[in-house]
GROMACS .gro file of C-alpha atoms in nm:
model
  178
    1MET     CA    1  -2.987   0.111   2.565
    2TRP     CA    2  -2.644   0.010   2.427
    3ARG     CA    3  -2.808  -0.246   2.202
    4ARG     CA    4  -2.999   0.031   2.033
    5PHE     CA    5  -2.673   0.207   1.943
    6ASN     CA    6  -2.474  -0.109   1.883
    7PRO     CA    7  -2.338  -0.005   1.537
    8PHE     CA    8  -2.185   0.301   1.699
    9GLN     CA    9  -2.074   0.138   2.022
   10SER     CA   10  -1.779  -0.043   1.872
   11ALA     CA   11  -1.670   0.273   1.690
   12LEU     CA   12  -1.660   0.464   2.018
   13PHE     CA   13  -1.429   0.214   2.179
   14ARG     CA   14  -1.177   0.163   1.900
   15ASN     CA   15  -0.922   0.401   2.043
   16PHE     CA   16  -0.671   0.131   2.120
   17ARG     CA   17  -0.369  -0.015   1.951
   18LYS     CA   18  -0.388  -0.379   1.855
   19GLN     CA   19  -0.067  -0.573   1.883
   20TYR     CA   20   0.060  -0.740   1.570
   21THR     CA   21   0.261  -1.060   1.584
   22THR     CA   22   0.577  -1.037   1.374
   23LYS     CA   23   0.576  -1.275   1.077
   24ARG     CA   24   0.847  -1.419   0.855
   25ILE     CA   25   0.764  -1.498   0.494
   26ARG     CA   26   0.958  -1.642   0.201
   27ILE     CA   27   0.922  -1.513  -0.153
   28ASN     CA   28   1.145  -1.648  -0.432
   29GLU     CA   29   1.398  -1.791  -0.185
   30ARG     CA   30   1.420  -1.455  -0.003
   31GLU     CA   31   1.315  -1.411   0.357
   32PHE     CA   32   1.120  -1.107   0.472
   33GLU     CA   33   0.997  -0.995   0.811
   34ILE     CA   34   0.664  -0.816   0.859
   35ARG     CA   35   0.640  -0.629   1.187
   36GLN     CA   36   0.451  -0.351   1.357
   37LEU     CA   37   0.615  -0.011   1.326
   38ASN     CA   38   0.682   0.253   1.589
   39ALA     CA   39   0.822   0.605   1.610
   40GLY     CA   40   1.178   0.470   1.586
   41ASP     CA   41   1.102   0.360   1.229
   42ILE     CA   42   1.007   0.702   1.092
   43LYS     CA   43   1.349   0.775   0.938
   44ASN     CA   44   1.320   0.450   0.741
   45LEU     CA   45   0.963   0.533   0.634
   46LEU     CA   46   1.082   0.869   0.502
   47ASP     CA   47   1.370   0.697   0.318
   48VAL     CA   48   1.130   0.451   0.151
   49GLN     CA   49   0.904   0.740   0.046
   50ARG     CA   50   1.196   0.928  -0.109
   51LYS     CA   51   1.290   0.625  -0.318
   52VAL     CA   52   0.932   0.545  -0.420
   53TYR     CA   53   0.825   0.904  -0.490
   54GLU     CA   54   1.139   1.025  -0.672
   55GLY     CA   55   1.286   1.230  -0.390
   56GLU     CA   56   0.956   1.351  -0.247
   57THR     CA   57   0.819   1.270   0.097
   58PRO     CA   58   0.440   1.305   0.075
   59TRP     CA   59   0.422   1.247   0.449
   60VAL     CA   60   0.653   1.430   0.688
   61ARG     CA   61   0.778   1.310   1.027
   62SER     CA   62   0.499   1.485   1.219
   63ALA     CA   63   0.231   1.317   1.004
   64PHE     CA   64   0.373   0.973   1.082
   65LEU     CA   65   0.399   1.058   1.452
   66SER     CA   66   0.038   1.172   1.454
   67GLU     CA   67  -0.072   0.842   1.301
   68LEU     CA   68   0.146   0.621   1.520
   69TYR     CA   69   0.017   0.789   1.836
   70SER     CA   70  -0.341   0.828   1.716
   71ARG     CA   71  -0.624   0.742   1.954
   72HIS     CA   72  -0.803   0.574   1.664
   73ALA     CA   73  -0.740   0.207   1.604
   74HIS     CA   74  -0.456   0.181   1.356
   75LEU     CA   75  -0.189  -0.051   1.230
   76TYR     CA   76   0.140   0.038   1.065
   77LEU     CA   77   0.343  -0.251   0.927
   78GLY     CA   78   0.689  -0.261   0.777
   79VAL     CA   79   0.840  -0.524   0.552
   80LEU     CA   80   1.210  -0.576   0.606
   81GLU     CA   81   1.479  -0.780   0.435
   82GLU     CA   82   1.793  -0.825   0.642
   83ASN     CA   83   1.676  -0.544   0.874
   84GLN     CA   84   1.636  -0.301   0.581
   85MET     CA   85   1.291  -0.146   0.532
   86ILE     CA   86   1.166  -0.226   0.182
   87GLY     CA   87   0.799  -0.137   0.221
   88PHE     CA   88   0.530  -0.030   0.462
   89MET     CA   89   0.158   0.015   0.501
   90GLY     CA   90  -0.070   0.207   0.735
   91VAL     CA   91  -0.440   0.164   0.804
   92ARG     CA   92  -0.657   0.371   1.038
   93VAL     CA   93  -1.008   0.275   1.148
   94SER     CA   94  -1.276   0.541   1.168
   95LEU     CA   95  -1.631   0.431   1.241
   96SER     CA   96  -1.674   0.126   1.017
   97ASP     CA   97  -1.405   0.204   0.758
   98GLY     CA   98  -1.047   0.082   0.748
   99HIS     CA   99  -0.869   0.358   0.560
  100ILE     CA  100  -0.532   0.279   0.403
  101THR     CA  101  -0.333   0.592   0.476
  102ASN     CA  102  -0.009   0.477   0.316
  103ILE     CA  103   0.133   0.190   0.121
  104ALA     CA  104   0.473   0.193  -0.044
  105VAL     CA  105   0.718  -0.071  -0.168
  106LEU     CA  106   1.065   0.007  -0.302
  107PRO     CA  107   1.069  -0.012  -0.684
  108GLN     CA  108   1.315  -0.304  -0.698
  109PHE     CA  109   1.079  -0.510  -0.476
  110GLN     CA  110   0.757  -0.426  -0.660
  111GLY     CA  111   0.595  -0.717  -0.841
  112LEU     CA  112   0.704  -0.976  -0.581
  113GLY     CA  113   0.371  -0.978  -0.398
  114ILE     CA  114   0.473  -0.756  -0.107
  115GLY     CA  115   0.198  -0.502  -0.177
  116THR     CA  116  -0.050  -0.789  -0.192
  117ILE     CA  117   0.064  -0.917   0.148
  118LEU     CA  118   0.033  -0.569   0.299
  119LEU     CA  119  -0.319  -0.531   0.159
  120GLU     CA  120  -0.414  -0.872   0.299
  121GLU     CA  121  -0.283  -0.776   0.644
  122SER     CA  122  -0.469  -0.443   0.638
  123GLU     CA  123  -0.790  -0.625   0.546
  124LYS     CA  124  -0.746  -0.881   0.827
  125PHE     CA  125  -0.696  -0.596   1.073
  126SER     CA  126  -1.002  -0.408   0.947
  127ARG     CA  127  -1.220  -0.718   0.953
  128SER     CA  128  -1.109  -0.792   1.310
  129LEU     CA  129  -1.260  -0.457   1.405
  130ASP     CA  130  -1.586  -0.526   1.217
  131CYS     CA  131  -1.525  -0.270   0.944
  132ALA     CA  132  -1.781  -0.269   0.664
  133THR     CA  133  -1.550  -0.102   0.412
  134MET     CA  134  -1.191  -0.026   0.331
  135SER     CA  135  -1.092   0.288   0.146
  136LEU     CA  136  -0.789   0.461  -0.002
  137GLU     CA  137  -0.681   0.732  -0.240
  138VAL     CA  138  -0.446   0.663  -0.530
  139ARG     CA  139  -0.281   0.894  -0.781
  140ARG     CA  140  -0.467   0.907  -1.109
  141SER     CA  141  -0.136   0.838  -1.287
  142ASN     CA  142  -0.055   0.527  -1.078
  143GLN     CA  143  -0.215   0.268  -1.303
  144ASP     CA  144  -0.019  -0.025  -1.155
  145ALA     CA  145  -0.152   0.046  -0.805
  146GLN     CA  146  -0.506   0.092  -0.937
  147ARG     CA  147  -0.486  -0.249  -1.107
  148LEU     CA  148  -0.369  -0.408  -0.782
  149TYR     CA  149  -0.653  -0.248  -0.585
  150ARG     CA  150  -0.913  -0.353  -0.843
  151ARG     CA  151  -0.779  -0.709  -0.828
  152PHE     CA  152  -0.846  -0.689  -0.454
  153GLY     CA  153  -1.205  -0.581  -0.512
  154TYR     CA  154  -1.174  -0.204  -0.478
  155VAL     CA  155  -1.394   0.011  -0.700
  156SER     CA  156  -1.361   0.378  -0.788
  157ARG     CA  157  -1.599   0.609  -0.604
  158LYS     CA  158  -1.497   0.949  -0.735
  159VAL     CA  159  -1.214   1.167  -0.858
  160LEU     CA  160  -1.065   1.407  -0.604
  161PRO     CA  161  -0.940   1.704  -0.811
  162GLN     CA  162  -0.592   1.838  -0.732
  163TYR     CA  163  -0.569   1.615  -0.423
  164TYR     CA  164  -0.190   1.597  -0.404
  165ASP     CA  165  -0.032   1.923  -0.289
  166GLU     CA  166   0.311   1.884  -0.445
  167ASN     CA  167   0.190   1.862  -0.807
  168GLN     CA  168  -0.187   1.918  -0.790
  169GLU     CA  169  -0.248   1.570  -0.932
  170ASP     CA  170  -0.596   1.422  -0.904
  171ALA     CA  171  -0.662   1.121  -0.683
  172ILE     CA  172  -0.904   0.836  -0.734
  173ASP     CA  173  -1.104   0.761  -0.419
  174MET     CA  174  -1.153   0.382  -0.402
  175VAL     CA  175  -1.357   0.160  -0.171
  176LYS     CA  176  -1.393  -0.209  -0.102
  177TYR     CA  177  -1.703  -0.348   0.066
  178LEU     CA  178  -1.609  -0.618   0.316
   0.00000   0.00000   0.00000
C-alpha cells in the first residue's frame, strides 16, 4: 500500500532536522565559516536584517523561533567571518518543494559569492530530500537578487501584489525545477 502513495510518503516523514557539517571556505584570501544556526543566533540574524533592509526587520524573533523549531524539514545556515555573522539563509521543505524563506548578506560582503554559496547549500539540502522544486519570493525592486536567482535557473511564476507589509511592495514568486 505504501508504494501506491510513495510520492507522499517521504513528505509525511520529513519532520526532522538534518544536521549540517560546519564548513570553512576561503574567498579572496578571507576565511569564512558556514554553520547551522540555532535559537542563540537570532539576535545576530535580526542585526543582519537591520543592516540589509535599512533598519527594518522583515522577520521578528518569534518568526525565526517558529522556523528553527518547525516540525518540517528545514535548514538555517549562517556565514561568519571571525565569529561575526555576515549572512544567512533559511530553507523549509514542504511536500516536494524546498522554499527559501530568507537569504541576506551584509552589503559590504555582497558580490563576493556568499549568496551563491548559500543558494548552492540550500539546493543540496533540498535535493537530499528529493524535492522537485525550489521556490522563493523576491522584492520586485531587488533586481540584483533577481539576476542571481535567474543565473541559478529560477524563473518567475507570478507577481504577488502588495506582498510586503511594511511598504506594500510587490513580490516576484520564483521557482526552480530540480
